[in-house]
Structure formats: C-alpha cells, structure tokens
Amino acid sequence: MDKQRLLRNGPSRMDEWMSTSSTVATPSWIGTALRIASARPSFAAGYIIVFVAVLAGALAPLVAPYNPIEADPSQFLQPPNRLHWLGTDAVGMDIFSRVLYGPRIDITIAVLGTMVSATVGCLVGAWVGYFSRAGNFRSRIAFLIMRLADVLQAFPVFVFAIALVASLGQSIQTVVFAIAFVNIPIYLRLMRSQVMAIREMRYVEASLVAGMSDMQTILRHVIPNAMGPALAQLSVNVGWSILLTAGLSFVGAGVRAPSPEWGSMIATGFQNVVTGEWWPSVFPGLALAITVFGFSLVGNSVEVFGDPVKIRRLIRDVTLRERTRAARRRA
Amino acid sequence: MTRIISFLGQRLLFIVPQLFGILLVSFFLIKSIPGDPAVLMLGPMASTDAVVSLRTKLGLDHALPIQFWHFLVNLVHGDLGTSWQTTRPVLEDLLQRFPATLELVTLGLLGAIIIGVPLGVASAFDEKGILGRVAGVYGLTAGSLPDFWLALVLIFVFYTILQIVPAPLGRLDFAILPPPTISGFLIFDSIAAGDWAALGSALTHLCLPVLTLSLINAGPILKMTQSTMDRMLQSDFSRYEVLSGLPHRMVVRHALRNSLPSIVTIISVLYGYLLGGAVLVEIVFSWGGAGQYAVQGVLNSDIYPVLGFVLFSAIFSLIVYLIVDIVYVAIDPRIGR
Amino acid sequence: MLKLSDRVQATAASSDARPTFDIRGLTVEFPAITGVPTVAIRNLDLRIERGEIFGLVGESGAGKTTLARSLLRLPPEPGRIAGGELLFEGQDIMSLTEVELQRTRGRDISMIVPNPRSELNPLLTVGEQIANVAQVHLRVSRREARGLALDILRAVQIPDPERRMTAFPHEMSGGMAQRIVIAIALICSPKFIVSDDATSGLDVTVQAQILELLRRLAQDRGSAMLFITRDIGITAHFCDRVAVIYNGEIMELAGREDFFFRPAHPYTIMLMAAFSYNQSLRRLWARPEPLPGAKVHDSACPYTLRCPLAQERCRIDRPALREIAPGHYASCHFPVRR
C-alpha cells in the first residue's frame, strides 16, 4: 500500500509535506553557544576566565616583564607602579610576573590531581557498585573498599594531605599525589551510588544475557551511563584542588618558595599585610580566587547541561529573551 | 523508639573498627615521615649514645607494629603519649586546645548558617529578584575564596587600616589573664567567672576569624539550600500543592521542611571538616587551636599530637553524624520506623 | 443510558446557557532551542456544560496533561500559554491576578492527578494535607478543617478513616492514595473538576470502584468534570460526551451514543478497532507508525501519516472541526458515514 502511494505521489511530493525538522535551517554549533551565552553570561565568563588563566600560564615566559624568581633587593616592597604593575615583594621580586607564572604550578597540579583521582575513583567505584550486591567474594572486597574509604574520609582532609606530602617528601609530584588521594573517595562514592542504580536496569541484564562478560558490561554499558555526576564534579573539583594546593603551600607543606605559586606568595606577604603593604598577598589571592571562580562557573554550566530539568529552563530563558528582544525591535 | 536504639547500636558497632583503622593508617603514615624524633629532640650536637638511650626510652627501638601495640595499650589507659615539642602529655594539650578550635568553628558555622540558609530560601522564593541574584553571586564567590587569604584581607582592613580589632595574635590580649578553665570555651569561662574584661577581649579576638569562617562556609550551605529548595519546588508534590491552590508561602514552607535533611547533612559535613579545615585560619590568627597543634606535629615528626588530634576529631565527627541520624529520624517519617 | 443523556439535555436547557468552562482558541507552546516552538495544543475550542462529565481520550503525547494543567494556568515546564481564553463561569482565567488564581485553584476548579503517591508530600500526614486545603479555601479553623477532612475521607470510602488521618503517603497503596487525591479535589465542592488520567496505574477492579465513587460524588455536588484518559473504554461507561484529541487538536467530539455507535473520524475508529478482537478490522484501520521525527507540514491534516483514508486534499488543506450531524463534530474532510 505504501509503495502504491509513493508511486502515485512521487518522492518529490513526499518531501514537500513531510520534513524531518522545521523549515528553519539547523543552527550552527557556534550560534547555539552564543545564544546560550547571552542568556547565561556567567557560563561564558567561566570559560573565558579558565581560558585566560591557562593562556597566562602558557605564555608567561613570553609575556612576563621580569624573571619570576629573580630578586632585585634594591626594589623591595615597591607599591604598584609603572615599572612593577602589581608592585614587588619583600625581597624585590616582581609580583605581576610571579602571578602570571602561578597557573603553571597551581592549575597543573590541580588538573593532574583531579584527573588521577577521577580515573581511579570512577573505575574502582564502578567495580564496587557493580559487585556490591553480588553476594560473593567480590562483594566482600567491595565492602572492604568502602570501609577503607570511610576511614580515609574520617581524616581531617587538610592534616591528611600535609602528612602525605611530608612523608613522601616535598615536591610537585607528591602534592599531585596527595590531592589525587584525598579526592578519590568523592568519585568512588558518586560512581558507586550511580552504578548501584544502573546495575538494576534492564539493559545491563540484557547485556549479560547476550553473553558479554561482567567487565565488558561495566565498560560498555555501566560506566558511560553513570559518568554524568562525576563529570559535573570535575571542574568544581579542579577549583577546590587549586585551593588545597595553595593552602598546602601556605603552611609550607606544598610548593616551596621562591617558586611562583600563589599560596606561597600569599604566605610570604603575610607579615607585610599586617604592617600595611597589602600588595604582595592581595594580588596572588585575587588571581587565585578568580581562577577558582572560573572553574566553578564552568562546573555550573556542565551541571546544567547534564540536567534535563535545568536545560529545559535554559531553553525557556533563551527563547524568552529573544522573543522580548524581537518584540522590542518591532515596537 | 526501640528501633532508634537498635539503629544507634548498629552505628556504634561500626565505630570501634573504624577508629582502629583511622589510628592504624595515621600511625604508619606519620611514622613514614622522614626524621628521627630523638635526633630532633636532642638537637644536632647530641652524642650518639644519648640518641640511642633516648630512642630506647621512647620505645623507638621496637618494630613499628609493636610500637603501635604499645600506643594502643596506653590509649586504653587514657594515655595519648607525650609531645616532644611541648614536653607535655598530649591529652592535656588537646584538652586545652580542642575547646579553642571548637569555640571558633562552632561560632563560625553558626554565622554561616545564619547567612546561608535565609539567603538560600530567599533566592528559591524569588529567583529573579535582587535577593536571588545576590545569593546566586555569593554562592559562587564564597566557594572560590581561599579562607586564609580572606582572613588576611580582613586583618588588613579591620586591624591595619581601621584599627577596630586587636592584633591577630591568639585568643586574648596579652595583658589579660585567662579566666579559670571550666569548659575551655573562653566565652563560657569568662561569664562563669564574671570576668567581663576577659569576655570582651575574647569576643573582639573572635570577631575576625569567626567572620572569615562564616563568610566562606556560608557558600556551600547557601548552594545546598538553594539547589535542594529548587528541586523541591519543582517536584511533583510542590506542583500539586500549587494546583490545589495553597498559598505560595505555605508551598515554600513545606518545600523547606522537605529540604531540611540535605541542609542538615551539609552542615554536619562542614562541622566535621572544619575541625581540621579551619587550621589555615588558626595559623593566620595564631589561635593555638588543635588543628594548628596537629599541623606542627606533622611538620616536626611529632607523632602523638597528630594521633591524638585525629582521634579527637574522628570521635567528634562520629558524634555529629550520630546526632544527624537522629535528626533525620525526627524529620522524615520514612526512615527508621 | 437514556436517563443520562436526558439529564444532560435537561441541565443544558434549564440553567442559563453559560457553560461551566469554555475554552476558546487555546494554544500552548513549548520553546525549543532551534527557535521554532513546538505547539502542544493548537487553537483548541471546548465547552464543558454544567454538571456534565466530559471525556477526553488521547494517546500519550497527544497533549492531555498539557491541556489539563493549562486549564489551571500551570502548563508543564517550560510550556507557555501562547493564546486563547479560558472562561470559567464567564470569567477569563488568563486575566486573574496571582492571588485570585491561587484562590480559584482547589476551591472552584480542582484537579485529580495521576501517580498520587509521588504527588503527595512525603513528610506530611494525609490528614494534614487534606485539612490544609480545607483550611486555606474554606477559611475554617484547624479543628474544623480536620473534621471536614475526616468527613471527606469517609465519603471516599477509606476504611478506618480516623487512623488513616495520621498515615503518611508512603504507607498507602496506589488505590488508597488515589482516593486521598480525590478527597482533596472534592473537599471544597468545586464547580469544575479536571481529572488527568486519574485511574491509570490502578488495578481494573479498583479502577471501577474509584470511577463509580468519583461519578457519584461529582453528581452529588453538582460539579462538572473534564475526564481525561487514554482508555477509550472507560469513557463509554462514564461520560456524557466524549472527544478525541490528537496532536493537540480535537479530532472528533460527540455525545456518548453518537460517538460510540457512529464514529466518523478515522482516528476514532482506529482507537476503537484497537480494542476489537477482529484482526482484519484492526489491520484495516491502523497503519504503521511513521518514523520518529517525521512531521507533517502545518498546512496538512496532522493525522495524514497514519490515516488509511488520506488523500491528496488532506496533505494540502488542514481540516477544521465542523459539525457533521447535530452535536457531532469531526475534523476530517472525509468523515466516515453510515
């Protein structure tokens, strides 16, 4: 019957009244991004901040006016001026140059630490979640892993991180390791609870019935469907790790001075602040705060994009804005 | 009621192995920090004989598991070991310092709740209004500020420039004698002793660190309140209440009630976290609290203060979580009945 | 059966001609990121007369819930009422202030929702939830409100109502929770009740009990009702007039007898054929579902892709709802007549 209809009407005729989408052309990727940015400027701000911070770190050797670890004792504690835009610190190092170099250490450590913890935490969490109700030997191991996570989380995070760094020796690698280590339980738990819900889904059963092994099922079906919350956590976690890195350096357990690291810069400027020279501490702190702010904005946007309810609201706001703007233009 | 008790019993059963695990991990972690306490205590000029005899005296010549066993045996007898830095029993040190931290953290958290919860509710009430916008920006900013930096900025503004608070050096002015210790909380003790000068000094010293902690920690509380309230107001039952013509105020009030478990959770998590997490603020203000004590211990291979602190804060967090579980049962009829 | 239709005509003739609820040209849109909104309800007209039970049948996605909620000016997020009038007792719902709207909802117009267990607040006892509505709308004291709640629990035939007052929603079965929602909808004796798929998800026996109860209570209180369902069989026993909605538009509307004995629209016939044991009848009226995402042009009849009778004209000229017999409306160029 369908064939006859087609023959009678001809395919061109079909096209005319049946179209898979609306009459308007599908908007481009960039166009959609711009429209979202206009309705949620904070999202755009987040991506821009992160981009600028990474760029500053990458181009610091080209852009910075001074060597970040070269002290000029004749120029100590200069307030911001034409030669030293953000002033100099107590030993005469240029603060602007040091602030520019900051992301090289802080963002690198935080991103690496977060990546390691997310990878390990998600894989182990998926395994634990998948087998925790299996009722066999593996479920007992899963139980033990969770109790170990309990123990690790019962530690005061900061003291734990300092102890890790102290026992492994102070270096950038150990700070990365410490940050990765204290973050693992977060991903472990997120992934476990997601996987435990997904484990009960029919498609997991179907995959097992179809003859896939447990590991294949975990990798192909469970993990991709459970990743959402962990992904949304990533960016916020990078911001938080930057704060932790700076905190470690602030107490002298992280990156050592005179490396251009924001936390240790704030620490060395501490005494000067009390006596009124605010710039050695305030500027690196601002850079730190703005960078972390950028990462949490990005995290926010990821959260919205992953949540059907929030994305519906976003779409409503985008269209409402455009409608009011169109109405205003007509008036 | 009996169910609540058996529920608590189950929880308590888990606490002992958990505490054991925490102590085990921290013992071996701190022991793996390079640096010999005997050498550190006697100084670099000490003779080898003196170091060896001190090591024997401290029990450092035993294997690590045996040292751990000794620690546990002493612990059961109420002896947490001795700090070589202060040369005092750790228990005494902690009993003096823990209240200092607890006073700071509790007040800071109270401030955070006072700022965070109403702002969160207000912003859920009226997302597009001024309060909603302020709350949105604040929630994002507060979580991004390093607390130790904010403390510095506050010191700069209120101490260096305006000079309306005392120098950031400890809990009391040097000229003022601390009131006799009853609880360790200076506010209580000075009121109990009727020592108004000490009370005033304690309060002015508390101002900035408490403000720092409140401003920073209001962020997570605000965000949690906001997002949970938002979810509750979007939920089926809130929509049904709107469809049933209940007034907006009542719908929001019910949504707040349904959000309480999440808000209580984040507060309890923050409380546990802050004991150790306020250490940076403690350092900036030379607070002399327990967190600072532990960090000094880690940085100087002084193991017993660290173990003591870890033990204290773990027990404290467990107590807080226990209270939270009881609160849940009180709030939510679906749990524990 | 005869008695029922007599009653409808009697009420229509005796009271003033004004219907309880008159929907004129209602359009509800859902914005899409492409910029062209999806139209969920398109220029829909519907009159619900006093005291009648009006059945509205549609498949999932036809716009049933959107319509139900739009009548209370709360379309599902992020939907928006883009045009039309919603005349309740001559007063346009669209022009009410927020406070007036809040006072109207639940008191004059109430709604019975599906899946009541997730719609009731899990932390409040059902007694409190019923009493809240009574207290707010009837302006009575807490004590009186509780008394009214107890009365209405008896009326919806909940066993042991005193004990049920202090029960929480999670402690109830689906049928029990459905009775609670009905109790809330009826406690203020509203003039108009919108029932949105109220009995889906219930056992057939429970369903029959609840429908019977609902009809009796609505009639006792003189409430008109818009009964929205996906089950065409229910409307045959339960409703005075029936309409079929497809893709946000009314396809056919008629009194119950006409509707079931003389269906005219191919879509209606397909829905009825779907219940039939007669295989060939089913095959005759059903066509394979079109591919997902396939849409017809705005100037074509929305049912073209699935219609076995579709002809050239259906693809160019969108039919409007027209009267094909007294009181019998269909939106089709080639209605089936016999």
Coordinates of N, CA and C in Angstrom, one line a residue, chain C residues 35-122:
Chain C
G35 N 14.5 27.6 18.1 CA 13.9 28.8 18.0 C 12.4 28.7 17.5
V36 N 12.1 27.6 16.9 CA 10.7 27.4 16.5 C 10.0 26.5 17.5
P37 N 9.0 27.1 18.3 CA 8.4 26.4 19.4 C 7.6 25.2 18.9
T38 N 7.5 24.1 19.7 CA 6.7 23.0 19.4 C 5.3 23.4 20.0
V39 N 4.3 23.2 19.1 CA 2.9 23.5 19.5 C 2.3 22.3 20.1
A40 N 1.9 22.3 21.4 CA 1.4 21.1 22.1 C -0.1 21.1 22.0
I41 N -0.7 22.3 22.1 CA -2.2 22.5 22.0 C -2.4 23.6 21.0
R42 N -3.2 23.3 19.9 CA -3.3 24.2 18.8 C -4.7 24.7 18.7
N43 N -4.9 26.0 19.0 CA -6.2 26.7 18.8 C -7.4 25.8 19.1
L44 N -7.4 25.4 20.4 CA -8.4 24.4 20.8 C -9.7 25.0 21.4
D45 N -10.8 24.6 20.9 CA -12.1 25.1 21.5 C -12.8 23.9 22.1
L46 N -13.4 24.2 23.3 CA -14.1 23.1 24.0 C -15.0 23.8 25.0
R47 N -16.3 23.3 25.1 CA -17.2 23.8 26.1 C -17.6 22.6 27.0
I48 N -17.4 22.8 28.3 CA -17.9 21.8 29.2 C -19.2 22.4 29.9
E49 N -20.3 21.7 29.7 CA -21.6 22.3 30.2 C -21.7 22.0 31.7
R50 N -22.7 22.6 32.3 CA -22.9 22.4 33.7 C -23.2 21.0 34.0
G51 N -22.6 20.5 35.1 CA -22.9 19.2 35.6 C -22.6 18.0 34.7
E52 N -22.0 18.2 33.6 CA -21.7 17.1 32.7 C -20.3 16.5 33.0
I53 N -20.2 15.2 32.6 CA -18.9 14.6 32.7 C -18.4 14.5 31.2
F54 N -17.4 15.2 30.9 CA -16.9 15.2 29.6 C -15.6 14.4 29.4
G55 N -15.6 13.4 28.6 CA -14.5 12.5 28.4 C -13.6 13.0 27.3
L56 N -12.3 13.0 27.6 CA -11.3 13.4 26.5 C -10.3 12.3 26.4
V57 N -10.3 11.7 25.2 CA -9.4 10.5 25.0 C -8.2 10.9 24.2
G58 N -7.0 10.4 24.5 CA -5.9 10.6 23.6 C -4.8 9.7 24.0
E59 N -3.9 9.4 23.0 CA -2.7 8.6 23.3 C -1.7 9.4 24.1
S60 N -0.6 8.8 24.6 CA 0.4 9.6 25.2 C 1.1 10.5 24.2
G61 N 1.3 11.7 24.7 CA 1.9 12.7 23.8 C 0.9 13.5 23.0
A62 N -0.4 13.2 23.2 CA -1.4 14.0 22.4 C -1.6 15.4 23.0
G63 N -1.1 15.6 24.2 CA -1.4 16.9 24.9 C -2.4 16.9 26.0
K64 N -2.7 15.7 26.5 CA -3.7 15.5 27.5 C -3.3 16.3 28.8
T65 N -2.1 16.0 29.3 CA -1.7 16.6 30.6 C -1.5 18.1 30.4
T66 N -0.9 18.4 29.2 CA -0.7 19.9 29.0 C -2.0 20.6 29.0
L67 N -3.0 20.0 28.4 CA -4.3 20.7 28.4 C -4.9 20.8 29.8
A68 N -4.8 19.7 30.6 CA -5.4 19.6 31.9 C -4.7 20.7 32.8
R69 N -3.4 20.8 32.7 CA -2.7 21.7 33.6 C -2.9 23.2 33.1
S70 N -3.0 23.3 31.8 CA -3.2 24.7 31.2 C -4.5 25.3 31.7
L71 N -5.5 24.4 32.0 CA -6.8 25.0 32.4 C -6.7 25.7 33.7
L72 N -5.6 25.2 34.5 CA -5.4 25.9 35.8 C -4.2 26.9 35.6
R73 N -3.9 27.2 34.4 CA -2.8 28.2 34.1 C -1.5 27.7 34.7
L74 N -1.2 26.4 34.6 CA 0.1 26.0 35.1 C 0.5 24.9 34.1
P75 N 0.8 25.2 32.8 CA 1.3 24.2 31.9 C 2.6 23.6 32.4
P76 N 2.9 22.3 32.0 CA 4.1 21.7 32.4 C 5.3 22.5 31.9
E77 N 6.4 22.6 32.7 CA 7.6 23.4 32.3 C 8.2 22.8 31.0
P78 N 8.7 23.6 30.1 CA 8.7 25.0 30.1 C 7.6 25.6 29.2
G79 N 6.5 24.9 29.2 CA 5.4 25.3 28.3 C 4.8 26.7 28.6
R80 N 4.1 27.3 27.7 CA 3.6 28.6 27.8 C 2.3 28.7 27.1
I81 N 1.3 29.3 27.7 CA 0.0 29.5 27.1 C 0.2 30.7 26.1
A82 N 0.2 30.4 24.8 CA 0.5 31.5 23.9 C -0.7 32.2 23.4
G83 N -1.9 31.7 23.7 CA -3.1 32.5 23.3 C -4.3 31.8 23.7
G84 N -5.5 32.5 23.6 CA -6.7 31.9 23.9 C -7.4 32.4 25.2
E85 N -8.6 32.0 25.3 CA -9.3 32.4 26.5 C -9.8 31.2 27.3
L86 N -9.7 31.2 28.6 CA -10.2 30.1 29.4 C -11.3 30.7 30.3
L87 N -12.6 30.6 29.8 CA -13.7 31.2 30.5 C -14.3 30.2 31.5
F88 N -14.1 30.5 32.8 CA -14.7 29.7 33.8 C -15.8 30.5 34.4
E89 N -17.1 30.0 34.2 CA -18.2 30.8 34.7 C -18.2 32.2 34.1
G90 N -17.8 32.3 32.9 CA -17.7 33.6 32.3 C -16.5 34.5 32.6
Q91 N -15.7 34.0 33.5 CA -14.5 34.8 34.0 C -13.3 34.2 33.3
D92 N -12.5 35.1 32.7 CA -11.3 34.5 32.0 C -10.2 34.2 33.0
I93 N -9.8 33.0 33.1 CA -8.7 32.5 34.0 C -7.4 33.3 33.7
M94 N -7.2 33.6 32.4 CA -6.0 34.2 32.0 C -5.8 35.6 32.5
S95 N -7.0 36.3 32.9 CA -6.9 37.6 33.4 C -6.8 37.8 34.9
L96 N -6.9 36.6 35.6 CA -6.8 36.7 37.0 C -5.5 37.1 37.6
T97 N -5.4 37.7 38.7 CA -4.2 38.0 39.4 C -3.7 36.7 40.0
E98 N -2.4 36.7 40.5 CA -1.8 35.5 41.1 C -2.6 35.1 42.3
V99 N -3.1 36.1 43.1 CA -3.8 35.7 44.3 C -5.2 35.2 44.0
E100 N -5.9 35.8 43.0 CA -7.2 35.3 42.6 C -7.0 33.9 42.0
L101 N -6.0 33.7 41.3 CA -5.7 32.4 40.7 C -5.5 31.3 41.8
Q102 N -4.7 31.7 42.8 CA -4.5 30.8 43.9 C -5.8 30.4 44.6
R103 N -6.7 31.4 44.7 CA -7.9 31.1 45.4 C -8.9 30.3 44.6
T104 N -8.7 30.4 43.3 CA -9.6 29.6 42.4 C -9.2 28.2 42.4
R105 N -7.9 28.0 42.3 CA -7.4 26.6 42.2 C -7.7 25.9 43.5
G106 N -8.2 24.7 43.3 CA -8.5 23.8 44.5 C -9.9 24.1 45.1
R107 N -10.4 25.4 45.0 CA -11.7 25.7 45.6 C -12.8 25.6 44.5
D108 N -12.6 26.4 43.4 CA -13.6 26.4 42.4 C -13.3 25.3 41.3
I109 N -12.0 25.2 41.0 CA -11.6 24.3 40.0 C -10.5 23.4 40.7
S110 N -10.8 22.1 40.7 CA -9.7 21.3 41.3 C -9.3 20.2 40.3
M111 N -8.2 19.6 40.7 CA -7.6 18.7 39.8 C -7.3 17.3 40.4
I112 N -7.5 16.3 39.7 CA -7.1 15.0 40.2 C -6.0 14.5 39.4
V113 N -4.9 14.2 40.1 CA -3.6 13.9 39.4 C -3.3 12.4 39.3
P114 N -2.6 12.0 38.3 CA -2.2 10.6 38.3 C -1.0 10.3 39.2
N115 N -0.6 9.1 39.4 CA 0.5 8.7 40.3 C 0.5 9.4 41.6
P116 N -0.6 9.4 42.3 CA -0.7 10.3 43.5 C 0.3 10.1 44.6
R117 N 1.0 8.9 44.6 CA 1.9 8.7 45.7 C 3.1 9.6 45.6
S118 N 3.5 10.0 44.4 CA 4.6 11.0 44.2 C 4.1 12.4 44.3
E119 N 2.8 12.6 44.2 CA 2.2 14.0 44.2 C 1.9 14.4 45.6
L120 N 1.8 13.5 46.5 CA 1.5 13.9 47.9 C 2.9 14.1 48.6
N121 N 2.9 15.1 49.5 CA 4.1 15.5 50.2 C 4.5 14.3 51.2
P122 N 5.7 13.7 51.0 CA 6.0 12.6 51.7 C 6.2 12.8 53.2

